[in-house]
PDB file of C-alpha atoms and ligand atoms in Angstrom:
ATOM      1  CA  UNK A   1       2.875  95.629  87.455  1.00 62.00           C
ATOM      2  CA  UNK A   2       1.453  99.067  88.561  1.00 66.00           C
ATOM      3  CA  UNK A   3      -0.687  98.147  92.403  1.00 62.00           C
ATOM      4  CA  UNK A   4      -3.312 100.785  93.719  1.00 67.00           C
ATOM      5  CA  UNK A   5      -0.802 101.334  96.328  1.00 54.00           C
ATOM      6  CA  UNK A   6       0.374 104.610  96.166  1.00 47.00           C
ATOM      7  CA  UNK A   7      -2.025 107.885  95.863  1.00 41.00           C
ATOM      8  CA  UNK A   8      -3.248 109.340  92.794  1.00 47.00           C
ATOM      9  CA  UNK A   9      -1.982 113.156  92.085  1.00 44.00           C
ATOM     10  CA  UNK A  10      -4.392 115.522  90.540  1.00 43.00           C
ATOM     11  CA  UNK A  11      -7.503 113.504  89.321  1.00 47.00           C
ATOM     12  CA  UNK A  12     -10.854 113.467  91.023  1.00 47.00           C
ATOM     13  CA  UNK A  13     -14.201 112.592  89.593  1.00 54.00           C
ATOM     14  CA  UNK A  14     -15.579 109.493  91.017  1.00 68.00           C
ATOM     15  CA  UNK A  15     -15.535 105.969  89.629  1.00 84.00           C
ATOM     16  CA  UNK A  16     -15.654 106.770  86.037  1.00 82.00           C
ATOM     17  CA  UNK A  17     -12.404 108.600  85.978  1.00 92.00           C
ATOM     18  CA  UNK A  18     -10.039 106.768  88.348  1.00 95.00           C
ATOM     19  CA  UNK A  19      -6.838 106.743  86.765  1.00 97.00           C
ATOM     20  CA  UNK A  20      -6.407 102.701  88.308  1.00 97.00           C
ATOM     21  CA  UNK A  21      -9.568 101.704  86.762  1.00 97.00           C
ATOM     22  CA  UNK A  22      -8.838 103.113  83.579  1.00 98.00           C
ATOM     23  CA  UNK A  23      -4.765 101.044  83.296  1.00 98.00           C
ATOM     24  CA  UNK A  24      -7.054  97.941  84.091  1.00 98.00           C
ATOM     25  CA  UNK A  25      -8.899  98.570  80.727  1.00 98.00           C
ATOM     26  CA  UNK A  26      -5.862 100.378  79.102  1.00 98.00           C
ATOM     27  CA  UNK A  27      -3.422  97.295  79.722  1.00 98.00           C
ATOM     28  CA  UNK A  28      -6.747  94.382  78.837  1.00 98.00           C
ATOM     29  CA  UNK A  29      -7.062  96.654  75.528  1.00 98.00           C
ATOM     30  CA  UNK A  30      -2.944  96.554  74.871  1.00 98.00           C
ATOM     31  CA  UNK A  31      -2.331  92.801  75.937  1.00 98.00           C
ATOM     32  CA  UNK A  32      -5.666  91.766  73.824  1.00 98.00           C
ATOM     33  CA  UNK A  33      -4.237  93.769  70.631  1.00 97.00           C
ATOM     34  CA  UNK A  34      -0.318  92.613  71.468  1.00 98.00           C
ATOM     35  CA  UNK A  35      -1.757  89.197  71.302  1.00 98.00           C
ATOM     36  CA  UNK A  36      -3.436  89.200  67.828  1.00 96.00           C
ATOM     37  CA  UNK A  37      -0.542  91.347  66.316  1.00 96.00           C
ATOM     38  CA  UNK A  38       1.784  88.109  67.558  1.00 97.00           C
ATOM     39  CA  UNK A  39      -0.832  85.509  66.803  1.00 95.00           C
ATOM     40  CA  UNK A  40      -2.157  86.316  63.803  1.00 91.00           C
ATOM     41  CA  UNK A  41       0.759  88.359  62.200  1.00 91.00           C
ATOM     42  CA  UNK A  42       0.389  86.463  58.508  1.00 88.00           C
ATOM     43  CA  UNK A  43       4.095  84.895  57.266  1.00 88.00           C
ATOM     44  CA  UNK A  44       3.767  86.829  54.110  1.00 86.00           C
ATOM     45  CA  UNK A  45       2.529  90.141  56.182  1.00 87.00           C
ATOM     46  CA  UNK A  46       2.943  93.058  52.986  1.00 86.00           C
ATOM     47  CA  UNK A  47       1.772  96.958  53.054  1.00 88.00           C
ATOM     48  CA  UNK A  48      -1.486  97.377  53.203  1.00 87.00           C
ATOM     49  CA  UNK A  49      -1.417 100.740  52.716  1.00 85.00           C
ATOM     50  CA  UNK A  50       0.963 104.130  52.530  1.00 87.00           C
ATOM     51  CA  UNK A  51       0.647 107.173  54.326  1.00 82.00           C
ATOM     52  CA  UNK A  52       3.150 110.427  54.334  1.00 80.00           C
ATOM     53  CA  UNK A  53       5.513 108.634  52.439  1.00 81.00           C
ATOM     54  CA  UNK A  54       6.002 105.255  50.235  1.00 85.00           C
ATOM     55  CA  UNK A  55       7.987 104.185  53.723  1.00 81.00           C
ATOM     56  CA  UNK A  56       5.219 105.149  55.901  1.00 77.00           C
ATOM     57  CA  UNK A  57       3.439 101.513  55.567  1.00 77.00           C
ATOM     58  CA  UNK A  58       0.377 100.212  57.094  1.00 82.00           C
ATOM     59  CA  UNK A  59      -0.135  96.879  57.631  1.00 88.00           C
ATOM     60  CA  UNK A  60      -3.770  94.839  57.511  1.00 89.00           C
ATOM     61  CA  UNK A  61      -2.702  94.159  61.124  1.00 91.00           C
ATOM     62  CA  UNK A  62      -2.247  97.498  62.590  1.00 91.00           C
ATOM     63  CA  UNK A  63      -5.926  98.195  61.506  1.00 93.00           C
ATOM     64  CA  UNK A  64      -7.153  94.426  63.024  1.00 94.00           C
ATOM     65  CA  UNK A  65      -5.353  95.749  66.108  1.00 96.00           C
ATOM     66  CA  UNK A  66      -6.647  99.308  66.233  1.00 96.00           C
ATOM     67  CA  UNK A  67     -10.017  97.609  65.890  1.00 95.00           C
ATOM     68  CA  UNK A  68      -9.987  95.593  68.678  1.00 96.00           C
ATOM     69  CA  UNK A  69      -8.795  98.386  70.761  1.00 97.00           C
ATOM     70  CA  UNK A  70     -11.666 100.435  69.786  1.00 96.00           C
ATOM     71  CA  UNK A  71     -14.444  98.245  69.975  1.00 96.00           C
ATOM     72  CA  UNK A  72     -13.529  96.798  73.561  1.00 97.00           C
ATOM     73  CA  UNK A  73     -13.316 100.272  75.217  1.00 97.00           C
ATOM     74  CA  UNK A  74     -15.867 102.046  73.212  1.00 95.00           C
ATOM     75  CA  UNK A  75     -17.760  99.038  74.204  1.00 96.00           C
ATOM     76  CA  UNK A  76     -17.251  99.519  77.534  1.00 96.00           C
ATOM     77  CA  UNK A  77     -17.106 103.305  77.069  1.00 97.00           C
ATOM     78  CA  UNK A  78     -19.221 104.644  74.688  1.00 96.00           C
ATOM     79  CA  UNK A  79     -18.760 108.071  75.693  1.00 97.00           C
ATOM     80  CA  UNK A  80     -15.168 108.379  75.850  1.00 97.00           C
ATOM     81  CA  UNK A  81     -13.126 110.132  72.445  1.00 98.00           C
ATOM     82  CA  UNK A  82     -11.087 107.659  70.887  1.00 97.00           C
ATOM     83  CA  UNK A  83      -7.823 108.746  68.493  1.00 97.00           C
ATOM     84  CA  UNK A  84      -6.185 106.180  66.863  1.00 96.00           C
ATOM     85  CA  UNK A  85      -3.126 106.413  64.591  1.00 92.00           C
ATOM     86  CA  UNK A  86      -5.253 104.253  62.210  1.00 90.00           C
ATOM     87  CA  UNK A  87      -8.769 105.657  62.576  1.00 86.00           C
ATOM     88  CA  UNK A  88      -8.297 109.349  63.298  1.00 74.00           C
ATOM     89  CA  UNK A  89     -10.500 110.857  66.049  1.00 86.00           C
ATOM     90  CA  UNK A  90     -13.643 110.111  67.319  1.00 90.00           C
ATOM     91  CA  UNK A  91     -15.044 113.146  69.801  1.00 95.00           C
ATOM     92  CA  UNK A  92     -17.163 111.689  72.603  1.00 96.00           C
ATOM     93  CA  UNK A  93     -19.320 113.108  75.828  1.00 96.00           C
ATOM     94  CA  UNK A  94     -17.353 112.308  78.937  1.00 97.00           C
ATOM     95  CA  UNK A  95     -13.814 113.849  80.194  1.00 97.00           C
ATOM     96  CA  UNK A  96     -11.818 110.785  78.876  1.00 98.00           C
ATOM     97  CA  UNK A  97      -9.961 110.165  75.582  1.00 98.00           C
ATOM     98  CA  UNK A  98      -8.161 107.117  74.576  1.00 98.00           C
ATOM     99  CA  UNK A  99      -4.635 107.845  72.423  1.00 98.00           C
ATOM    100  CA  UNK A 100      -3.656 104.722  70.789  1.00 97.00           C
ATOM    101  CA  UNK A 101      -1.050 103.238  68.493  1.00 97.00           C
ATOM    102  CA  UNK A 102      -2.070  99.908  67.473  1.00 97.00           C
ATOM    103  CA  UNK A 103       1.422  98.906  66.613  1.00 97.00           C
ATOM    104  CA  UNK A 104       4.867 101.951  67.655  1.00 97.00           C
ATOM    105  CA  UNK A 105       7.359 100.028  65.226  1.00 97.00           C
ATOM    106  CA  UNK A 106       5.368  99.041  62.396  1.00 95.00           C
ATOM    107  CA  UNK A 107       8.389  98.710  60.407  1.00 95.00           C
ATOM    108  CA  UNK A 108       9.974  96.510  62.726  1.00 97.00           C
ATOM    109  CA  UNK A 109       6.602  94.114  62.843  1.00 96.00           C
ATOM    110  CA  UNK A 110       6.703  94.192  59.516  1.00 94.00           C
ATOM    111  CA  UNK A 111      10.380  92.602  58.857  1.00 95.00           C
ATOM    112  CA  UNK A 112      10.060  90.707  61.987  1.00 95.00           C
ATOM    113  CA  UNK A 113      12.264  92.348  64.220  1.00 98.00           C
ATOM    114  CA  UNK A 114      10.465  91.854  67.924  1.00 98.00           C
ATOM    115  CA  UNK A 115      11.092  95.927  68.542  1.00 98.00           C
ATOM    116  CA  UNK A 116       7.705  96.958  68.488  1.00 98.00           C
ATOM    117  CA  UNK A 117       4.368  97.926  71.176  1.00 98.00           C
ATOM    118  CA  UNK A 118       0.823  98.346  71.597  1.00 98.00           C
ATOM    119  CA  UNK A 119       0.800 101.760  72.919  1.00 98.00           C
ATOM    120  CA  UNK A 120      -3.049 102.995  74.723  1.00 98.00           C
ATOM    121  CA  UNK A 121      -2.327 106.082  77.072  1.00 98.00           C
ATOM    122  CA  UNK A 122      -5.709 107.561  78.656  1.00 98.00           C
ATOM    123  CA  UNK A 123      -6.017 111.244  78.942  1.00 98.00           C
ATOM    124  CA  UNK A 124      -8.453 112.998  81.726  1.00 98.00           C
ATOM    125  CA  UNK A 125      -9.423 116.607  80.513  1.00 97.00           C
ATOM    126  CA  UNK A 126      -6.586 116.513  78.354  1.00 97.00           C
ATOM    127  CA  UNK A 127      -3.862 115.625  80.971  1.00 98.00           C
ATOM    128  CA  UNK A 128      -2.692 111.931  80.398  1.00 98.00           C
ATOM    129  CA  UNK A 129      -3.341 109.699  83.646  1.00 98.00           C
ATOM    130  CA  UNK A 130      -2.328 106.521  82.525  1.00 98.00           C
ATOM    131  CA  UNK A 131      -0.463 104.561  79.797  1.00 98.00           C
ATOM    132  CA  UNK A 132       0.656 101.080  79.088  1.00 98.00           C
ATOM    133  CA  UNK A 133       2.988 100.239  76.377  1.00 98.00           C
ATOM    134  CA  UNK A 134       2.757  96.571  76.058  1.00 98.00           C
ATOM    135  CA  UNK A 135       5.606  94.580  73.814  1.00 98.00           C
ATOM    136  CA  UNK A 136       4.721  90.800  73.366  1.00 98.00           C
ATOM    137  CA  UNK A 137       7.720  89.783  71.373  1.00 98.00           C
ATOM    138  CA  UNK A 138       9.982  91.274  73.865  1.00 98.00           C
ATOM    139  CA  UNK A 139       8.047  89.817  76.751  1.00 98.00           C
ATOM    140  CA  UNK A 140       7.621  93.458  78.598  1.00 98.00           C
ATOM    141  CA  UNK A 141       4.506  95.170  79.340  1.00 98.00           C
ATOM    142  CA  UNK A 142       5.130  98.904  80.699  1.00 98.00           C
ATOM    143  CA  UNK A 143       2.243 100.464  82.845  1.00 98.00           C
ATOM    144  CA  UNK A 144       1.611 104.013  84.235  1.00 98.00           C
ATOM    145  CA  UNK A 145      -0.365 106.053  86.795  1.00 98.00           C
ATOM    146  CA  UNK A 146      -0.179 109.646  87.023  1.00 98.00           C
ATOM    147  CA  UNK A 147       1.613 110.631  90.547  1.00 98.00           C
ATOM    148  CA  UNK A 148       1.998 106.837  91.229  1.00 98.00           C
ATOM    149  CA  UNK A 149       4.880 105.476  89.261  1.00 98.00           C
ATOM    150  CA  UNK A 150       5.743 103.210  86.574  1.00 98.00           C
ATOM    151  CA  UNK A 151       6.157  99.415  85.790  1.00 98.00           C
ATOM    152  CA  UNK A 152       8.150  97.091  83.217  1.00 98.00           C
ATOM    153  CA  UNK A 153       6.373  93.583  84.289  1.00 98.00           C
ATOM    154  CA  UNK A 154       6.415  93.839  88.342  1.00 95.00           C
ATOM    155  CA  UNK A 155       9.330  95.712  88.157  1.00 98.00           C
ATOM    156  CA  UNK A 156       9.142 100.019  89.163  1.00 98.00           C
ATOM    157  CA  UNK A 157      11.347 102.049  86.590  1.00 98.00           C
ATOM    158  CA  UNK A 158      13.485 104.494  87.989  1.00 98.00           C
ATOM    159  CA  UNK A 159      15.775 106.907  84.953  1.00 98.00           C
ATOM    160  CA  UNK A 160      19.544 106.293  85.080  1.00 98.00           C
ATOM    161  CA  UNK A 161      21.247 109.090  87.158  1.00 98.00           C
ATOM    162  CA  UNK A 162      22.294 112.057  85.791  1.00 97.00           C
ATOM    163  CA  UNK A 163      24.992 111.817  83.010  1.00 95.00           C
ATOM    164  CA  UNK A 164      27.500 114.090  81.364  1.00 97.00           C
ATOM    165  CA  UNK A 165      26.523 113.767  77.768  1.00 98.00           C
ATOM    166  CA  UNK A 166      29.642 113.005  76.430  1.00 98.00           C
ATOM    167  CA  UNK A 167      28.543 109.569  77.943  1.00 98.00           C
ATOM    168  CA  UNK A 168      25.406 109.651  77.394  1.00 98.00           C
ATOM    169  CA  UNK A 169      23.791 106.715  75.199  1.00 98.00           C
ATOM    170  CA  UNK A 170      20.708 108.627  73.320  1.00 98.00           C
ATOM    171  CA  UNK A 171      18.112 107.251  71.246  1.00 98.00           C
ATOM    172  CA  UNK A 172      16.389 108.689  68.627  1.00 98.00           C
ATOM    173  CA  UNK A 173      14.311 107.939  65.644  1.00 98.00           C
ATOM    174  CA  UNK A 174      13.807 109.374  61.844  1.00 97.00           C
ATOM    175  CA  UNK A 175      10.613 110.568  60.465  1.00 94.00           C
ATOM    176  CA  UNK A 176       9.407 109.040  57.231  1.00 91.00           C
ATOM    177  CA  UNK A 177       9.597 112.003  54.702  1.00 92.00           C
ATOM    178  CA  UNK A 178      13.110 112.127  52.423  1.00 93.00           C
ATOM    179  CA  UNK A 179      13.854 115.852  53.043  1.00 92.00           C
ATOM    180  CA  UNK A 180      13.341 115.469  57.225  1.00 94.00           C
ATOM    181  CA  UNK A 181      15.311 112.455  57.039  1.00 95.00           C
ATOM    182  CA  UNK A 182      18.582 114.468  55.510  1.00 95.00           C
ATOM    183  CA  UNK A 183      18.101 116.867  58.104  1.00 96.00           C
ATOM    184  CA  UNK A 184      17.532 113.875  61.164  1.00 97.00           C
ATOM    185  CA  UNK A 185      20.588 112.288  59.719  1.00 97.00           C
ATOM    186  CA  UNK A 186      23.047 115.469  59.710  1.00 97.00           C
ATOM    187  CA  UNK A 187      21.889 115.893  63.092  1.00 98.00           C
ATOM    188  CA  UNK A 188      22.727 113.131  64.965  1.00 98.00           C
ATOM    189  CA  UNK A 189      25.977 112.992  62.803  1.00 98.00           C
ATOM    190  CA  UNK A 190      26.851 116.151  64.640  1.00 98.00           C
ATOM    191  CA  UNK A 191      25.591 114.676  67.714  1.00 98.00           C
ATOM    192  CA  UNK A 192      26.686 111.469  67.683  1.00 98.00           C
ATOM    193  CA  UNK A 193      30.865 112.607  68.289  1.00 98.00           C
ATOM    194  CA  UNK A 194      29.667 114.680  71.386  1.00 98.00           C
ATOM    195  CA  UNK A 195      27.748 111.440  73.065  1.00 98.00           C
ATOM    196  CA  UNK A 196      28.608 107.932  74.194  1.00 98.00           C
ATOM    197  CA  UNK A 197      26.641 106.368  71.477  1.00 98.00           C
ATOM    198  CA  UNK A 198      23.364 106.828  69.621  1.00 98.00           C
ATOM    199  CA  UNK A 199      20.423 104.051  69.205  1.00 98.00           C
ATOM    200  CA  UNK A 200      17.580 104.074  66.474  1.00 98.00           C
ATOM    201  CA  UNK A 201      15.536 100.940  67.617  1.00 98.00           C
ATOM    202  CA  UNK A 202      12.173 102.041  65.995  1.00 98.00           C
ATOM    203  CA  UNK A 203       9.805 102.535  68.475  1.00 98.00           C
ATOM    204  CA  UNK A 204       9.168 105.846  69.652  1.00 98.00           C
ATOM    205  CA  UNK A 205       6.983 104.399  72.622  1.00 98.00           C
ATOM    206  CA  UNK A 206       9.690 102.254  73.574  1.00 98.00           C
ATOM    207  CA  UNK A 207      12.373 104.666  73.128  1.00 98.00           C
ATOM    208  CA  UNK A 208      10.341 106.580  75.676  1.00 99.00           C
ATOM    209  CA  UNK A 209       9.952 103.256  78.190  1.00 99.00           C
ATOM    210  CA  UNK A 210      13.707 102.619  77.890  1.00 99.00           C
ATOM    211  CA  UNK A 211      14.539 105.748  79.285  1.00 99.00           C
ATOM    212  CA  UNK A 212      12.212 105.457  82.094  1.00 98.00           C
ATOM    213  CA  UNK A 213      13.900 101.976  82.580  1.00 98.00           C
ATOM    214  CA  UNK A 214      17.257 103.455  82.500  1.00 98.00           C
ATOM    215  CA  UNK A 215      18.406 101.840  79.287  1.00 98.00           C
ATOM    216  CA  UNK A 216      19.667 104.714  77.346  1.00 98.00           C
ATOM    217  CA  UNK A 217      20.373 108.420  78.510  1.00 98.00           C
ATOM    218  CA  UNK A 218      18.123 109.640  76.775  1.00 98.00           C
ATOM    219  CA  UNK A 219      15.529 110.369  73.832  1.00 98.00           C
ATOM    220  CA  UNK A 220      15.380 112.784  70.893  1.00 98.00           C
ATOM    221  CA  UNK A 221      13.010 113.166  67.917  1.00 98.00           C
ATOM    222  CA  UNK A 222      11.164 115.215  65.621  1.00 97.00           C
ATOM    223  CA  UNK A 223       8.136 114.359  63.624  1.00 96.00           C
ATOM    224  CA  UNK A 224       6.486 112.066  66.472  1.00 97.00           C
ATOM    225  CA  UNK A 225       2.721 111.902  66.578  1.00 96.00           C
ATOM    226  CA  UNK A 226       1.056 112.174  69.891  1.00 97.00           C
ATOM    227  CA  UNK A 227      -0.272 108.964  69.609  1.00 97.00           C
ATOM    228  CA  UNK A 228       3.641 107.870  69.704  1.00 98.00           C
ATOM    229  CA  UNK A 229       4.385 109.749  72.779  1.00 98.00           C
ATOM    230  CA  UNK A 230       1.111 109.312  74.671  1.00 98.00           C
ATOM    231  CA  UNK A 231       1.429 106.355  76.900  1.00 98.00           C
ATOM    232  CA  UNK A 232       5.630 106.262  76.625  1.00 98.00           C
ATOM    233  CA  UNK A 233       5.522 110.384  77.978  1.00 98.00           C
ATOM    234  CA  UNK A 234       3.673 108.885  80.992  1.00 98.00           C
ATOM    235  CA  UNK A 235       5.861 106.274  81.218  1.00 98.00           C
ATOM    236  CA  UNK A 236       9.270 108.517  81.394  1.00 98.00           C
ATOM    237  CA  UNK A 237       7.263 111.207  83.513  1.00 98.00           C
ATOM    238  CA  UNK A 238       6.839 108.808  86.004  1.00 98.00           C
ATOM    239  CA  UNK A 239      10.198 107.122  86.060  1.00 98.00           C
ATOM    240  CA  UNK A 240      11.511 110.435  86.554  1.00 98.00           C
ATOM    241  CA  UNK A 241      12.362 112.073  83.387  1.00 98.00           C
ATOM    242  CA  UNK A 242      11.568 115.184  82.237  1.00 98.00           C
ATOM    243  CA  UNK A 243       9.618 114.875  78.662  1.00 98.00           C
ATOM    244  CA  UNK A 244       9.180 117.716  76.807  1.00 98.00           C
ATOM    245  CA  UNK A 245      10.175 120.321  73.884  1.00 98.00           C
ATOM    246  CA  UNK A 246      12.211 122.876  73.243  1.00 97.00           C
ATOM    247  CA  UNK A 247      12.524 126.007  75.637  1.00 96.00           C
ATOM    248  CA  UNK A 248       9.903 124.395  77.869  1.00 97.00           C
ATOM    249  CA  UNK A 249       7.092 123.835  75.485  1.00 97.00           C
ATOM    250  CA  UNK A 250       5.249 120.876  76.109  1.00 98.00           C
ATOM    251  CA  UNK A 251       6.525 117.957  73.840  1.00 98.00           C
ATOM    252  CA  UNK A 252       5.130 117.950  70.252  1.00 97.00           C
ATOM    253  CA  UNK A 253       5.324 116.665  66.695  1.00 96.00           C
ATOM    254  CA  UNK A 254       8.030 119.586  66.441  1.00 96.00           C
ATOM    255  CA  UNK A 255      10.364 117.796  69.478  1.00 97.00           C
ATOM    256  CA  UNK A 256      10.082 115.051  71.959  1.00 98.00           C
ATOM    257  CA  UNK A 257      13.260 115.121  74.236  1.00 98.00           C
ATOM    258  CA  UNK A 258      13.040 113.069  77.492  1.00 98.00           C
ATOM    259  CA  UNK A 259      15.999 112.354  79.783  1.00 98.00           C
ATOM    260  CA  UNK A 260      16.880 112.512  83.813  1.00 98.00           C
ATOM    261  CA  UNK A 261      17.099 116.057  85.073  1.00 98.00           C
ATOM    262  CA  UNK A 262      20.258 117.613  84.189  1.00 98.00           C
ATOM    263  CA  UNK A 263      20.892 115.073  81.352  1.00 98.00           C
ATOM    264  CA  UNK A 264      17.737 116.712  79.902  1.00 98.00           C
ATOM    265  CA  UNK A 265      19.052 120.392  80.019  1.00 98.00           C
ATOM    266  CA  UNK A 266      22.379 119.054  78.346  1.00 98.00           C
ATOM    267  CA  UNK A 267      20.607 117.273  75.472  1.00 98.00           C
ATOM    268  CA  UNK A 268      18.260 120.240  75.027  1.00 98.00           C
ATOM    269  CA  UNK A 269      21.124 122.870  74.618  1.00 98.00           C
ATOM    270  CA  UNK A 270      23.525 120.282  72.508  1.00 98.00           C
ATOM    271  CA  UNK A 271      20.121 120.479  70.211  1.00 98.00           C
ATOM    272  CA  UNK A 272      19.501 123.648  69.666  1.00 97.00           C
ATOM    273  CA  UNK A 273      23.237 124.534  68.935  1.00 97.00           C
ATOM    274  CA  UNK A 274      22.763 121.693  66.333  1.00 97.00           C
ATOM    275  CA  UNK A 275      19.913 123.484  64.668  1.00 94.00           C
ATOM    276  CA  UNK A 276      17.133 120.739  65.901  1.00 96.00           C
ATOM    277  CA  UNK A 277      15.043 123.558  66.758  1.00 93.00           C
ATOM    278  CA  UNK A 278      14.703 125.091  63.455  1.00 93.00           C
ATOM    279  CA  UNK A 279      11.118 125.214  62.057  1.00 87.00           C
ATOM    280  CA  UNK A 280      12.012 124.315  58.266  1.00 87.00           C
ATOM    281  CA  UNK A 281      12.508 120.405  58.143  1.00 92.00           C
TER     282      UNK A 281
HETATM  283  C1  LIG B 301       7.103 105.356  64.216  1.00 54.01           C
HETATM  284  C2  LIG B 301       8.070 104.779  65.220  1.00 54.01           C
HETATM  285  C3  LIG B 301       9.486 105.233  64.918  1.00 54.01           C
HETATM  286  C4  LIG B 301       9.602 106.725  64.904  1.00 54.01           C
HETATM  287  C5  LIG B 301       8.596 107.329  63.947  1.00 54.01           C
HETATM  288  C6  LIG B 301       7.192 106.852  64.269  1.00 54.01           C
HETATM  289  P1  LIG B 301       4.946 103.914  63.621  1.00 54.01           P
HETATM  290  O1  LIG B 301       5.776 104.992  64.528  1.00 54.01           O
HETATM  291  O2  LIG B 301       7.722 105.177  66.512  1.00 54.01           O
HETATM  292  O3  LIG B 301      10.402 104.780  65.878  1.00 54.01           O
HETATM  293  O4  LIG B 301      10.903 107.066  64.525  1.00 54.01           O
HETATM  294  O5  LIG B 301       8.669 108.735  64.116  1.00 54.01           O
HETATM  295  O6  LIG B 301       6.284 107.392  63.334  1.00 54.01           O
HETATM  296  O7  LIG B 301       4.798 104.519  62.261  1.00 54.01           O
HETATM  297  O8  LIG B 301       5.733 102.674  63.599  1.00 54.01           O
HETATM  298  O9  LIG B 301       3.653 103.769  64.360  1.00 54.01           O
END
């Protein structure tokens, strides 16, 4: 688990703002929520509700769990903007803003499969200073500092080395519209004879921790929000990938690409000859 043991890079401000403090509210929040989503997940859990797309489901228990979240730091921190892939944004008065994902895999929670997180990453004047991606049914709880490092349990991640990518195992996801998915899907066809392998587990936020813990190569994929990416970015950063878009933009709902250094650069270009990049799916 992430220890105040190593300095903080970049963020000043006095109690109210350290980075350590916040994790210790971020990971209570996530382990709090994680626990309800496992305890109380009903047997005959349905859709709730439908958002982009008749496969874009919410259900009653990633609004229980976005709840929580929000009422235990806004409790806490009443000042502090709060956006929540359930509850849309909240502005507030201080320098902090919590980005949350009550549950990265609904799909998954909602058939069962244990591939899914509680994702809370805490951003200081915009810049994200710490995350925690916390996965109860997998037994792993991720945590970040900015300039500090990253955790899975007690564990500190470190990226696989640098890979050629025609061994390279890459994960990816699929967005929920039909049209982006024939697009996603002729993609990583194309890809998928120029790598080792490709993975769709589900989880954007835990696509993101398994390449900070070295588990895959790397990580593709249009059409993520930011609350997806938040905490897992973090994560990867400080694991030692680079996260980010195309031609150095800053990763966005357009592309999130995170890999080791050099892996990155070969993913990136293998993209863009593939047509990720284009602006019309
Ligand atoms: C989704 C998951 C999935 C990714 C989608 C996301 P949600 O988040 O992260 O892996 O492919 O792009 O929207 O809807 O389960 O919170």
């Amino acid at each position: 688990m992430a220890q105040r043991d190593a300095p903080m890079a970049g963020v000043s401000g006095g109690t109210a703002l350290d980075p350590w403090r916040l994790l210790d509210l971020a990971r209570a929040a996530a382990t709090q929520a994680a626990r309800l989503a496992v305890e109380r997940r009903p047997a005959d859990l349905g859709v709730a509700e439908t958002k982009s797309s008749p496969t874009d489901v919410v259900t009653e228990m990633d609004t229980a769990a976005e709840s929580l979240i929000r009422e235990l730091i806004l409790g806490q921190r009443p000042d502090d903007a709060f956006l929540g892939e359930e509850g849309g944004a909240e502005s507030g008065r201080s320098a902090v803003r919590w980005v949350i994902d009550p549950i990265d895999g609904t799909v998954n929670y909602l058939y069962d499969l244990p591939h899914w997180a509680v994702s809370v990453g805490v951003e200081v004047d915009g810049i994200t200073v710490a995350g925690v991606v916390a996965a109860p049914r997998l037994g792993e709880l991720y945590t970040a500092v900015r300039g500090a490092g990253a955790w899975c349990n007690d564990e500190k991640l470190r990226v696989r080395p640098t890979t050629e990518l025609g061994s390279a195992l890459i994960a990816t996801g699929f967005g929920y519209r039909a049209e982006r998915r024939r697009r996603q899907g002729a993609i990583a066809g194309a890809l998928l004879p120029r790598v080792r392998d490709i993975r769709r587990a589900g989880s954007a936020a835990l696509d993101l921790c398994a390449v900070a813990a070295g588990r895959v190569d790397g990580y593709y994929e249009r059409g993520t929000h930011h609350w997806d990416r938040c905490a897992g970015a973090l994560i990867a950063t400080e694991a030692g990938a680079i996260v980010g878009g195309f031609e150095g933009a800053p990763a966005s709902e357009q592309m999130a690409l995170a890999a080791p250094p050099g892996t990155f650069e070969a993913l990136h270009e293998a993209l863009r000859e593939l047509g990720a990049d284009a602006v019309d799916y």
